[in-house]
PDB file of C-alpha atoms in Angstrom:
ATOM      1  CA  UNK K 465     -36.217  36.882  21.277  1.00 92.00           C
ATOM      2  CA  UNK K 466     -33.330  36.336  23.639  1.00 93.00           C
ATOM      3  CA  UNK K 467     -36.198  34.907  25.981  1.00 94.00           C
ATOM      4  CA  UNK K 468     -37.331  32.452  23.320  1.00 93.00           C
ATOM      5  CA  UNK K 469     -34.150  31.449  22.896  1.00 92.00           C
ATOM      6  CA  UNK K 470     -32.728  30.645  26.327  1.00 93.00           C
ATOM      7  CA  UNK K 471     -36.026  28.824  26.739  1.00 93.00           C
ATOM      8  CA  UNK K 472     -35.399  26.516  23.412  1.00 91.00           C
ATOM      9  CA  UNK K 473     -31.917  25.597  25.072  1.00 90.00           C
ATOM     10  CA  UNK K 474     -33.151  24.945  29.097  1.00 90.00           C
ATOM     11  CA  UNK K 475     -36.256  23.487  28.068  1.00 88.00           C
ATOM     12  CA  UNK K 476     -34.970  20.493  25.982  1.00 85.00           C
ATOM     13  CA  UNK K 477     -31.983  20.227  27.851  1.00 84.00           C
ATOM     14  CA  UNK K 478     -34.105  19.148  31.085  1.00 85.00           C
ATOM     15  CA  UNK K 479     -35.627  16.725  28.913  1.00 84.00           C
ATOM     16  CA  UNK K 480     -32.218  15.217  27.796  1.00 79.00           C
ATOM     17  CA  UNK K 481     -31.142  15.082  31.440  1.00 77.00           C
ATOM     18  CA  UNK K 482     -34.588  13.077  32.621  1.00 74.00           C
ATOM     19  CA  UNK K 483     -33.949  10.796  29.583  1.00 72.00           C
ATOM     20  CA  UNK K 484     -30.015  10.116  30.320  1.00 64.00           C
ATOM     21  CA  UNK K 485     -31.384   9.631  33.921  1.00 59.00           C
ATOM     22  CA  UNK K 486     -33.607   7.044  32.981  1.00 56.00           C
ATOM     23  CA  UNK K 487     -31.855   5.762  30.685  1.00 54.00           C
ATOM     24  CA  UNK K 488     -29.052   4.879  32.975  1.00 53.00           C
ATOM     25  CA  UNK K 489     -31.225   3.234  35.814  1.00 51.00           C
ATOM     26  CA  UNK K 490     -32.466   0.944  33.133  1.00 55.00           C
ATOM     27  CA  UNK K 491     -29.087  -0.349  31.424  1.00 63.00           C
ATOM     28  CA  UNK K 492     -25.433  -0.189  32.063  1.00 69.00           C
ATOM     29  CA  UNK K 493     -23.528   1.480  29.141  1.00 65.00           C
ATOM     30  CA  UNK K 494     -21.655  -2.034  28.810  1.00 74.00           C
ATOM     31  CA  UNK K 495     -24.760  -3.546  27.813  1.00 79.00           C
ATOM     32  CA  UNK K 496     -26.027  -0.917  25.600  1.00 77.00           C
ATOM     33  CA  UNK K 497     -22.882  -0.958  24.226  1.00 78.00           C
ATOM     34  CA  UNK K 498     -23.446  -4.678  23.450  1.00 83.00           C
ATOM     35  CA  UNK K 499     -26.629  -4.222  22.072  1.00 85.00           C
ATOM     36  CA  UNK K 500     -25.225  -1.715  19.626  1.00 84.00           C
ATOM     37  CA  UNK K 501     -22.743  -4.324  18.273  1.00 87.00           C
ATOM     38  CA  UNK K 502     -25.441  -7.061  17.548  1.00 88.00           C
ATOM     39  CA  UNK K 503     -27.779  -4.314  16.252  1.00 87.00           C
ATOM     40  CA  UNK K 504     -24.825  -3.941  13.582  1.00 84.00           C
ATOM     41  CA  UNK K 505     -23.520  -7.290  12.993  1.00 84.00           C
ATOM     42  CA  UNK K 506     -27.428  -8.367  12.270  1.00 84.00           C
ATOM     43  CA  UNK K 507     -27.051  -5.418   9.863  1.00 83.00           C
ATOM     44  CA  UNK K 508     -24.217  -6.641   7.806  1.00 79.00           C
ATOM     45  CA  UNK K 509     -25.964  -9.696   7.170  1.00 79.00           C
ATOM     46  CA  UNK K 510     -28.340  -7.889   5.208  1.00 74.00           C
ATOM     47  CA  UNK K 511     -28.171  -8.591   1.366  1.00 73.00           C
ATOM     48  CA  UNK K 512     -29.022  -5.302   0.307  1.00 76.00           C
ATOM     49  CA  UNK K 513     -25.725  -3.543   2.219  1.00 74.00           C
ATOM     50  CA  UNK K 514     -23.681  -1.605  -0.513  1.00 77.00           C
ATOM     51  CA  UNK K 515     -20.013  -1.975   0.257  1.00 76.00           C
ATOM     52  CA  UNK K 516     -19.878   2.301   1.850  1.00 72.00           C
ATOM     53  CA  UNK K 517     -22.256   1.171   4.320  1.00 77.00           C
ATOM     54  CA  UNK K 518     -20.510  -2.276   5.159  1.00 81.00           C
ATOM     55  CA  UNK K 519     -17.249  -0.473   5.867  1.00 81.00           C
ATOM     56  CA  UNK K 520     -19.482   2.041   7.756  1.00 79.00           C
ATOM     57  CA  UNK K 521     -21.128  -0.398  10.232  1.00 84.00           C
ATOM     58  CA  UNK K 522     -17.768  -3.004  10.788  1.00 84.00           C
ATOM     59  CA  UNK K 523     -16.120   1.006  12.054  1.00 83.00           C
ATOM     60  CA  UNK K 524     -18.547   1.055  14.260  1.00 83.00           C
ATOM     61  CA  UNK K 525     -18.460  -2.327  15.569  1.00 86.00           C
ATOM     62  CA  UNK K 526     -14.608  -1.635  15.871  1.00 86.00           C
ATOM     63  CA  UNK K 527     -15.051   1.786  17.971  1.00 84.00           C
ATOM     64  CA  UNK K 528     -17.731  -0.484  20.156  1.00 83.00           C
ATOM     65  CA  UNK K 529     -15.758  -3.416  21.047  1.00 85.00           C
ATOM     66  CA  UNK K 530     -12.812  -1.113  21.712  1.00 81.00           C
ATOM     67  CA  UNK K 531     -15.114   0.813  24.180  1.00 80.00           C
ATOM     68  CA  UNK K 532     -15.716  -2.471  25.807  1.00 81.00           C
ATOM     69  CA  UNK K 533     -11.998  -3.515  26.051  1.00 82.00           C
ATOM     70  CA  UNK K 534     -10.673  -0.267  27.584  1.00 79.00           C
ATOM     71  CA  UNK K 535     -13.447   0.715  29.474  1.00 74.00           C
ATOM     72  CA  UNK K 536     -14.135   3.823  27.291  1.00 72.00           C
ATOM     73  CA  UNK K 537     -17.689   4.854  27.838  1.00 70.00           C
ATOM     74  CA  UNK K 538     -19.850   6.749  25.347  1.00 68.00           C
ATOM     75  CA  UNK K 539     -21.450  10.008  26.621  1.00 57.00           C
ATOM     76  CA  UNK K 540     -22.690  11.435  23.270  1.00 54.00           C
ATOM     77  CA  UNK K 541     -26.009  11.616  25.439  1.00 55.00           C
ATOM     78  CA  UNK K 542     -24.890  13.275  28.618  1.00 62.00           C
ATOM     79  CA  UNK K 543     -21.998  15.420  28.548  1.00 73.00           C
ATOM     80  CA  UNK K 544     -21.350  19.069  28.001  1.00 77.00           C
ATOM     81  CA  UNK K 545     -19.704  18.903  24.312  1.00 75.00           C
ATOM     82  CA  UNK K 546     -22.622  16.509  23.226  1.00 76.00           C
ATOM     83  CA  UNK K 547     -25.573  19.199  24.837  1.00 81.00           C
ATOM     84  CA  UNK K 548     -23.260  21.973  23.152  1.00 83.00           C
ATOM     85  CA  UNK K 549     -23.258  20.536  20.090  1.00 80.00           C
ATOM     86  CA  UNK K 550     -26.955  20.077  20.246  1.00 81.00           C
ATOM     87  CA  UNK K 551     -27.592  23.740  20.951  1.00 83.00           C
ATOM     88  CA  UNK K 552     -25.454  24.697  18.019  1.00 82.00           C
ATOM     89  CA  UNK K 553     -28.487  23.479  16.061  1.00 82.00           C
ATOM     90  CA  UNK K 554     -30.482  26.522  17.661  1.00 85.00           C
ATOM     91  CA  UNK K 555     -28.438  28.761  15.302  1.00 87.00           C
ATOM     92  CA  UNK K 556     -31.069  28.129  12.799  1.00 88.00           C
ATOM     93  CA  UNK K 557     -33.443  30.339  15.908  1.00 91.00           C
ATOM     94  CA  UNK K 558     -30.655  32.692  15.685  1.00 92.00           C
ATOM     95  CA  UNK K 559     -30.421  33.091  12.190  1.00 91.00           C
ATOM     96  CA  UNK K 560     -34.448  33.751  11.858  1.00 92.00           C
ATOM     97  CA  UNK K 561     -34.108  36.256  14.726  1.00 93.00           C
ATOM     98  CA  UNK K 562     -31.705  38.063  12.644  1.00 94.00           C
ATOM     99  CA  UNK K 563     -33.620  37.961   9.732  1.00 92.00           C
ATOM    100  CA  UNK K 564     -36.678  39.288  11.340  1.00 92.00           C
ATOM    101  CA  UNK K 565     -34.378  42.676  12.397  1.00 93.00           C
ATOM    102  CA  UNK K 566     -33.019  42.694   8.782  1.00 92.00           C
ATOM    103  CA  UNK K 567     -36.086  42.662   7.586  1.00 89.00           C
ATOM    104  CA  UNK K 568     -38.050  45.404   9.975  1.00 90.00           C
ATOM    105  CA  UNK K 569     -35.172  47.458  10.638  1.00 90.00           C
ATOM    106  CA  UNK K 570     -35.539  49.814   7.159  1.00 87.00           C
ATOM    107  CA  UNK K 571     -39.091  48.536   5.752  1.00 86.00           C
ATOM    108  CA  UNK K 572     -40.391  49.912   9.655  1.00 86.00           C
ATOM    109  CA  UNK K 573     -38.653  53.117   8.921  1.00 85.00           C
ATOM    110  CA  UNK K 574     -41.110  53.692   5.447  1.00 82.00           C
ATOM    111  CA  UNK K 575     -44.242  51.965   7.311  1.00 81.00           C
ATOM    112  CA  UNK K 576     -44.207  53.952  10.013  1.00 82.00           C
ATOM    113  CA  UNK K 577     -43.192  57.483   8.262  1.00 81.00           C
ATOM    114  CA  UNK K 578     -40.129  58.321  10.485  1.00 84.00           C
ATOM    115  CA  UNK K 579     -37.678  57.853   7.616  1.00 82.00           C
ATOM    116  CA  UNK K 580     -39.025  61.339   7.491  1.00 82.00           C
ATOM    117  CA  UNK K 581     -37.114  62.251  10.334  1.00 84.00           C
ATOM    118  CA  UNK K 582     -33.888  60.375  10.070  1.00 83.00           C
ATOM    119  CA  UNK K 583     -33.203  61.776   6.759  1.00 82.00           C
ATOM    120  CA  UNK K 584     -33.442  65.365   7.562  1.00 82.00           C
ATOM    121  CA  UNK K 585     -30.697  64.783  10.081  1.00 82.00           C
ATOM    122  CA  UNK K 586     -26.707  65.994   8.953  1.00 84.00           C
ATOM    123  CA  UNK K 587     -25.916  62.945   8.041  1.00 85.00           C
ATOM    124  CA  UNK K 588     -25.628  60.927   4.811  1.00 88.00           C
ATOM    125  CA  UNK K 589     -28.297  58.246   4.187  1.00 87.00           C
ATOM    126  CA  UNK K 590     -25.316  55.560   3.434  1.00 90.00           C
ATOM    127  CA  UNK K 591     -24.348  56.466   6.870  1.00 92.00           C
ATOM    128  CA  UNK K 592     -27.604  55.493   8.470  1.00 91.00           C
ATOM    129  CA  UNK K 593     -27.909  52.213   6.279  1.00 91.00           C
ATOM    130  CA  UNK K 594     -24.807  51.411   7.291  1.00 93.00           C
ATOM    131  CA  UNK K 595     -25.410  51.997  10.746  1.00 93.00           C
ATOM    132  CA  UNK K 596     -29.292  49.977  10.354  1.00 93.00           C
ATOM    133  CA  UNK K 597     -26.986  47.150   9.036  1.00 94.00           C
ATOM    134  CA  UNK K 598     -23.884  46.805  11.515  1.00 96.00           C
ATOM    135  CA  UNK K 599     -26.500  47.391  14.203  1.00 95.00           C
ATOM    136  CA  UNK K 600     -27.885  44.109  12.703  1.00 95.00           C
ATOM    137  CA  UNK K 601     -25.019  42.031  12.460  1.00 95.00           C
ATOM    138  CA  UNK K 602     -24.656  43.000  16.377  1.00 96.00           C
ATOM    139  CA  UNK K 603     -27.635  42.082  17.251  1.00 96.00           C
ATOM    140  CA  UNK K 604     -27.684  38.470  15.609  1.00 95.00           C
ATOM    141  CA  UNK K 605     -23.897  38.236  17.218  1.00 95.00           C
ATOM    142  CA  UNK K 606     -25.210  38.639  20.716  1.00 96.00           C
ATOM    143  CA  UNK K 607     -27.564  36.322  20.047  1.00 95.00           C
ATOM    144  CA  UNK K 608     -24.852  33.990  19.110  1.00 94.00           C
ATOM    145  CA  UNK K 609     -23.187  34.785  22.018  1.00 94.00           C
ATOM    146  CA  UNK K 610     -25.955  34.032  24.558  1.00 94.00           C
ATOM    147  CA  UNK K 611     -26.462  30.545  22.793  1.00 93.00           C
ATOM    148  CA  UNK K 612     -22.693  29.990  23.342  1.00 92.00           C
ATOM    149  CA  UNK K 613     -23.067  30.988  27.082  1.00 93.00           C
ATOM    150  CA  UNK K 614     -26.463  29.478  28.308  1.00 92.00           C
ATOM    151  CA  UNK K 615     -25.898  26.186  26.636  1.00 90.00           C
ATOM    152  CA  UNK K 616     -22.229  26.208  28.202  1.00 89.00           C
ATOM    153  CA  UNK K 617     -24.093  27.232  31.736  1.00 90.00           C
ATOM    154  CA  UNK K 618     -26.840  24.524  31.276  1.00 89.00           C
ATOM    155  CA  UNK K 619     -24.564  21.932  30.028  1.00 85.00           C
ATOM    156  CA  UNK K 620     -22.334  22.512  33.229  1.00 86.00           C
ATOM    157  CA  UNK K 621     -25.332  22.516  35.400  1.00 86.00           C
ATOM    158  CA  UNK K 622     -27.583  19.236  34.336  1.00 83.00           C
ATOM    159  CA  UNK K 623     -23.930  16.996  33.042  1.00 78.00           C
ATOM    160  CA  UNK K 624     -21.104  18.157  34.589  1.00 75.00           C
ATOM    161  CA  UNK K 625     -17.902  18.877  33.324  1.00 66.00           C
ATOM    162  CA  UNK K 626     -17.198  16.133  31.495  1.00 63.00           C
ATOM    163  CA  UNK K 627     -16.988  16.585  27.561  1.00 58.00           C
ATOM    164  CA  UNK K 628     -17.380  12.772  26.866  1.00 58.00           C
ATOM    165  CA  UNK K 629     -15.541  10.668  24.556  1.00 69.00           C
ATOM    166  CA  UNK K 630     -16.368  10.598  21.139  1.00 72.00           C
ATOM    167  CA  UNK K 631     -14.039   8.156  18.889  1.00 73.00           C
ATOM    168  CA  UNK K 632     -13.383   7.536  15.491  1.00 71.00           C
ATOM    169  CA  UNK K 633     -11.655   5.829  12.609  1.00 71.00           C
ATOM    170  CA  UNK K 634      -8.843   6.962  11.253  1.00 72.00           C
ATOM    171  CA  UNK K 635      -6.429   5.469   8.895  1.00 73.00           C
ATOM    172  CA  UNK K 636      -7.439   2.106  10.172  1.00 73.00           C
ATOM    173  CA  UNK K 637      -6.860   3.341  14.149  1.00 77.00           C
ATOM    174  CA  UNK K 638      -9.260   3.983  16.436  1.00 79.00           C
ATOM    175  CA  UNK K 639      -8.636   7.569  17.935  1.00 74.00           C
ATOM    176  CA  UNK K 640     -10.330  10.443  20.200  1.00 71.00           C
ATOM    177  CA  UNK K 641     -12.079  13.165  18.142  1.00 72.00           C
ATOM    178  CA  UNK K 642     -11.261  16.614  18.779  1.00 70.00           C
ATOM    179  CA  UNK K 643     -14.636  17.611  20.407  1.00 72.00           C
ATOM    180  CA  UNK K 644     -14.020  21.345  20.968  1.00 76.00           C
ATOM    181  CA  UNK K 645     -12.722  21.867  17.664  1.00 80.00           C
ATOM    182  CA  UNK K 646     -15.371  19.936  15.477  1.00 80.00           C
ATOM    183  CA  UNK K 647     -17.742  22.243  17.763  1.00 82.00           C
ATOM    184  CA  UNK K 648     -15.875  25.082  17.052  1.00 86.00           C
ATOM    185  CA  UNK K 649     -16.049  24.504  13.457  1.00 87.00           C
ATOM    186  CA  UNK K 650     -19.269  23.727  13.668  1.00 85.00           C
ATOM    187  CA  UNK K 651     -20.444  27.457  14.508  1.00 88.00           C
ATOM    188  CA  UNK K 652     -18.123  28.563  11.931  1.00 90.00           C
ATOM    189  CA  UNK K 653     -19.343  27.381   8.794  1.00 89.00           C
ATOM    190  CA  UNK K 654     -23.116  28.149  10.694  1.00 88.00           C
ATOM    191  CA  UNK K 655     -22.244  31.611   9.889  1.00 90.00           C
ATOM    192  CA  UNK K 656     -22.886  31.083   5.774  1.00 90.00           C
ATOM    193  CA  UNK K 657     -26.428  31.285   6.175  1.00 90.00           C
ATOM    194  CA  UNK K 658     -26.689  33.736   9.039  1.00 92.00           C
ATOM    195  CA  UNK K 659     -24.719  36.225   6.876  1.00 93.00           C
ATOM    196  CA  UNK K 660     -26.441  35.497   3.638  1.00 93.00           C
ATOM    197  CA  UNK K 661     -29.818  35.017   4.890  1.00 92.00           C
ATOM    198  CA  UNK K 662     -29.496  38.518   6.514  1.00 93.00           C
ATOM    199  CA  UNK K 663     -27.732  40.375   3.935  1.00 94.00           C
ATOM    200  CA  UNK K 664     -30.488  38.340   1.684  1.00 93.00           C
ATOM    201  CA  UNK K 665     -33.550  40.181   4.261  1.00 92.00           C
ATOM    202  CA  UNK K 666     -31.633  43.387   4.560  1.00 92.00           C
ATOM    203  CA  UNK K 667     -32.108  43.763   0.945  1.00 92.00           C
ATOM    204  CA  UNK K 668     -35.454  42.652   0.320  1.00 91.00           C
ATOM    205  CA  UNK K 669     -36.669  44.605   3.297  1.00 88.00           C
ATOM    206  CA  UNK K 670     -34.904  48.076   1.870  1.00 86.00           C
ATOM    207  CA  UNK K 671     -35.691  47.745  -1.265  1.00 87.00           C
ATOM    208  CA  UNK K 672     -39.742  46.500  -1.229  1.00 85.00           C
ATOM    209  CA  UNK K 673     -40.088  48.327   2.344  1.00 79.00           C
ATOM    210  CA  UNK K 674     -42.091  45.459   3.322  1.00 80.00           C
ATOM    211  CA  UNK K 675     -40.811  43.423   6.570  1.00 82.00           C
ATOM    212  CA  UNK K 676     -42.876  40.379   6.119  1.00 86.00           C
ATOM    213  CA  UNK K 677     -42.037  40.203   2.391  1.00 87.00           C
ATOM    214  CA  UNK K 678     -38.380  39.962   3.161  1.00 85.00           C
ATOM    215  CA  UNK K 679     -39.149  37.349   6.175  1.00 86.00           C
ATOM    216  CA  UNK K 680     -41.522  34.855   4.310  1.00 88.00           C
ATOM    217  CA  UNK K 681     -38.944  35.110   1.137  1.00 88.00           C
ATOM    218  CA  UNK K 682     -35.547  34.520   3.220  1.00 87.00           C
ATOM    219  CA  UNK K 683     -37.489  31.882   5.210  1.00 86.00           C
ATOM    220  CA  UNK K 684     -38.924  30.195   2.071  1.00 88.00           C
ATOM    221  CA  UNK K 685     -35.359  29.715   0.782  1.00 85.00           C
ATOM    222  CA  UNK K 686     -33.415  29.038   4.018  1.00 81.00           C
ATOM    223  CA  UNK K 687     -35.556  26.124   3.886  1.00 81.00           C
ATOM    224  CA  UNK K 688     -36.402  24.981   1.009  1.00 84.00           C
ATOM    225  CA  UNK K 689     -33.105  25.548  -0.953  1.00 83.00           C
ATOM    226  CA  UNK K 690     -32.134  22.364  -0.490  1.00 82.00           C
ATOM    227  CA  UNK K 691     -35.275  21.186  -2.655  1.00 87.00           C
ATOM    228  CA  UNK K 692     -34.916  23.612  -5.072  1.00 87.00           C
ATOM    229  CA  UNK K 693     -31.038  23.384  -5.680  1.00 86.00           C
ATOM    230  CA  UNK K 694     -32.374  18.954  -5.411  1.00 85.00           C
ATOM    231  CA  UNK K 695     -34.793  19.815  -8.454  1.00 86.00           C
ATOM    232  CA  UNK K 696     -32.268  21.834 -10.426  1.00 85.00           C
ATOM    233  CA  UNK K 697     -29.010  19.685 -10.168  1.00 81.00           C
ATOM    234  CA  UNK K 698     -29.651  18.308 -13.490  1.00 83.00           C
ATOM    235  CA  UNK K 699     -28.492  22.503 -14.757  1.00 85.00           C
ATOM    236  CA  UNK K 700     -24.868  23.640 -14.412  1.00 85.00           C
ATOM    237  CA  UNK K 701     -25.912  26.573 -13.884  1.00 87.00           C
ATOM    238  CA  UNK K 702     -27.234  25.809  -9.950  1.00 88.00           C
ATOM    239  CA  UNK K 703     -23.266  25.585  -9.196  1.00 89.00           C
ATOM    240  CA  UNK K 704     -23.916  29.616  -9.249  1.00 90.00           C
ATOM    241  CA  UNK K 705     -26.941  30.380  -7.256  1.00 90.00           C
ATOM    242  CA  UNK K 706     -25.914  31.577  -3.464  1.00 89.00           C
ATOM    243  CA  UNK K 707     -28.655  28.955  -2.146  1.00 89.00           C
ATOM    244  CA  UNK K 708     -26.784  26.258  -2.929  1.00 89.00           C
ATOM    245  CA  UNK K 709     -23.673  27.724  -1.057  1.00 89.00           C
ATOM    246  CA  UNK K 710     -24.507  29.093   1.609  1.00 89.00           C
ATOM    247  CA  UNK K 711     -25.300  25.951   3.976  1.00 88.00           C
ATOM    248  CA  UNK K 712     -21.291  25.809   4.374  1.00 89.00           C
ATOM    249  CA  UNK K 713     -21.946  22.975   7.155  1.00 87.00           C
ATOM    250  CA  UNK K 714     -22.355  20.631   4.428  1.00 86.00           C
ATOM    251  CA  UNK K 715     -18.739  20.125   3.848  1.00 86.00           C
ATOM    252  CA  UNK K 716     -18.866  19.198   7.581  1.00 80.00           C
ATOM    253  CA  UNK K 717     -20.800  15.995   6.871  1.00 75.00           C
ATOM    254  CA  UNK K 718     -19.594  15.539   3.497  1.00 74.00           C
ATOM    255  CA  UNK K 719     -22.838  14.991   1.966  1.00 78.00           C
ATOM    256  CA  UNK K 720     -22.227  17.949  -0.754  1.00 83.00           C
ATOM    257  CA  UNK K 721     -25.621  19.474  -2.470  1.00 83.00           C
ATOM    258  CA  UNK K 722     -23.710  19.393  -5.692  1.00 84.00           C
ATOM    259  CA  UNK K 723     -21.050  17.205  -6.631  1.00 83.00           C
ATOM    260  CA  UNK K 724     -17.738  19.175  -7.755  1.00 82.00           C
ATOM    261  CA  UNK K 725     -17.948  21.819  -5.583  1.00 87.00           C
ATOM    262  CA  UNK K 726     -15.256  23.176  -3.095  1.00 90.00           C
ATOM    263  CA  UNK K 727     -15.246  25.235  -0.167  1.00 91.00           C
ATOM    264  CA  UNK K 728     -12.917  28.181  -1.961  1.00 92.00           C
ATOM    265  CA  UNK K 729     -15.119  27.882  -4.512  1.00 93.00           C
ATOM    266  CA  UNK K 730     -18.464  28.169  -1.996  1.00 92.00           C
ATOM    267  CA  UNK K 731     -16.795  31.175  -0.391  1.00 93.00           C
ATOM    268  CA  UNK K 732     -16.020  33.010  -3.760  1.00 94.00           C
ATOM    269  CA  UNK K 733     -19.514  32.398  -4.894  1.00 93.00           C
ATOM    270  CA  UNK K 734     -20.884  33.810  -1.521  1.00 94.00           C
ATOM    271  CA  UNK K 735     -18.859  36.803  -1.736  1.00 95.00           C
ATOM    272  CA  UNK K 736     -19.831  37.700  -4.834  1.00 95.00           C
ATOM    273  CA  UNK K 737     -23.935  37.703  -3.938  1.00 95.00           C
ATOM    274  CA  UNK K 738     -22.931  39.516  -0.497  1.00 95.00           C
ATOM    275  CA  UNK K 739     -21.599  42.021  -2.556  1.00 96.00           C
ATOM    276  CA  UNK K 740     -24.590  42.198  -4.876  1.00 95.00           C
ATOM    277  CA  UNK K 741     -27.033  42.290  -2.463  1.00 94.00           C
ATOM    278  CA  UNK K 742     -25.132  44.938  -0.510  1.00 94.00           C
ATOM    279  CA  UNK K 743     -25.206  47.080  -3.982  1.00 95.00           C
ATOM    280  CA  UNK K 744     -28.870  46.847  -4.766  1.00 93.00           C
ATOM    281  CA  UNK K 745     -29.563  47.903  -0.860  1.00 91.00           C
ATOM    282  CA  UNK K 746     -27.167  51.047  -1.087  1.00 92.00           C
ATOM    283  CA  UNK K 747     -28.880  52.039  -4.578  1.00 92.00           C
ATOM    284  CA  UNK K 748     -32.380  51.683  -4.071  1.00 88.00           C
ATOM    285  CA  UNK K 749     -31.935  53.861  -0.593  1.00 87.00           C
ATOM    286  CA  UNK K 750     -29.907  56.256  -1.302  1.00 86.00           C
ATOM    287  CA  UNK K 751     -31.829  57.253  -5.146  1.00 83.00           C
ATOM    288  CA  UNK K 752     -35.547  56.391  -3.481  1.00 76.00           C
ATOM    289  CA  UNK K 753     -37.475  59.714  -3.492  1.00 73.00           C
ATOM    290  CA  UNK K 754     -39.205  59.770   0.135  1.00 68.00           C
ATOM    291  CA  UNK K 755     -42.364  61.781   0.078  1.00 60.00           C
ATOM    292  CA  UNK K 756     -43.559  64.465   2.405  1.00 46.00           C
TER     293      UNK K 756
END
């Protein structure tokens, strides 16, 4: 898995340096620049441009032209923060990963009989849940962990040092983003669904005892929930369901699954099923009868 992953960040980031490479023996970034300003202006001319997306575009024509007046080149293609931010994507590797151990870790245990032997051992059988489950978490940490590192290593090797400059609009001034701490935050709110989809796995996987049950499940609603929580919008009652919570990176873009909801009121909601979940698991293990 760790192999699998480090290959998923080298492997396109190659790519991305051949393209910037190419890219940059074709065209200057002053004319790209320009190209991105008439590419907009023919935009607003459209009829069919509501007034969010006019206000949208003449930003962006704004942040271009004041690229072009202070010499302020764009390197959201080809600079360490931009190939970091790109590899924060490959959470969604990490998270399945960690699912897959959630899943196997106890469901392996029945499969293979040697739940047998664990439980015969001096120790109590919420103390070797809780050790399946921290040993879990660990795991899908590392993992987080190497992502941080090789993508840091790889972005340092194929762009440099240099983080770019990434602008934006702000109260009617132009002004630099914070590009370490958008990043930062980034990988924060990633952690909804890495927690929930593995507590989610953990519990399917302990209570069924069947691995690829609890994968195909988590999997099904990591992605899909956005369809289903799409399909049942029309209900109140979707404000409640962990799926349509637990992608915490949409208060990030601001494009909110449900309209009304907060993050408090995401977090609360999330606690509540991690709790659940972590109930049910404790239960059915420690009260299942294991056979001889």
């Amino acid at each position: 898995m760790v192999a699998l992953l480090i290959l998923f960040i080298v492997g396109p980031g190659i790519m991305m340096k051949y393209y910037d490479t190419k890219t940059t023996e074709d065209i200057s970034w002053q004319e790209s620049e320009q190209q991105v300003i008439n590419n907009n202006k023919d935009m607003l001319k459209g009829d069919d441009v509501s007034e969010a997306d006019k206000k949208h575009i003449e930003e962006q024509i704004a942040i271009s032209e004041y690229r072009l007046a202070n010499d302020v080149p764009s390197q959201t293609e080809g600079s360490l923060a931009s190939f970091m931010s790109f590899a924060g994507n490959m959470l969604t590797l990490v998270t399945l990963f960690t699912v897959i151990i959630a899943a196997s870790i106890v469901s392996n245990e029945f499969s293979t009989g040697t739940i047998k032997m664990l439980l015969t051992r001096p120790m109590s059988r919420a103390k070797i849940l809780t050790s399946k489950l921290l040993t879990t978490f660990i795991f899908g940490l590392f993992l987080v962990v190497v992502n941080v590192v090789v993508s840091a290593l790889v972005g340092l090797i194929l762009f440099g040092g240099t983080t770019g400059v990434e602008l934006e609009m702000v109260n009617g001034q132009i002004v630099e983003k914070a590009v370490w701490n958008d990043l930062a935050y980034h990988y924060l709110l990633s952690g909804g669904d890495f927690v929930m989809s593995t507590l989610f796995a953990f519990l399917v996987g302990s209570v069924f005892r069947s691995s690829s049950l609890a994968i195909g499940l988590t999997m099904f609603l990591s992605f899909m929930g956005g369809m289903i929580v799409m399909f049942l919008s029309r209900y109140e009652f979707v404000k409640y369901i962990w799926i349509t919570h637990s992608n915490l990176t949409q208060y990030e873009s601001g494009n909110l699954m449900v309209e009304g909801i907060t993050m408090p009121f995401s977090l609360t909601i999330l606690a509540i099923y991690a709790v659940i979940f972590l109930v049910i698991s404790y239960t059915s293990f420690m009260k299942r009868d294991v056979t001889a």
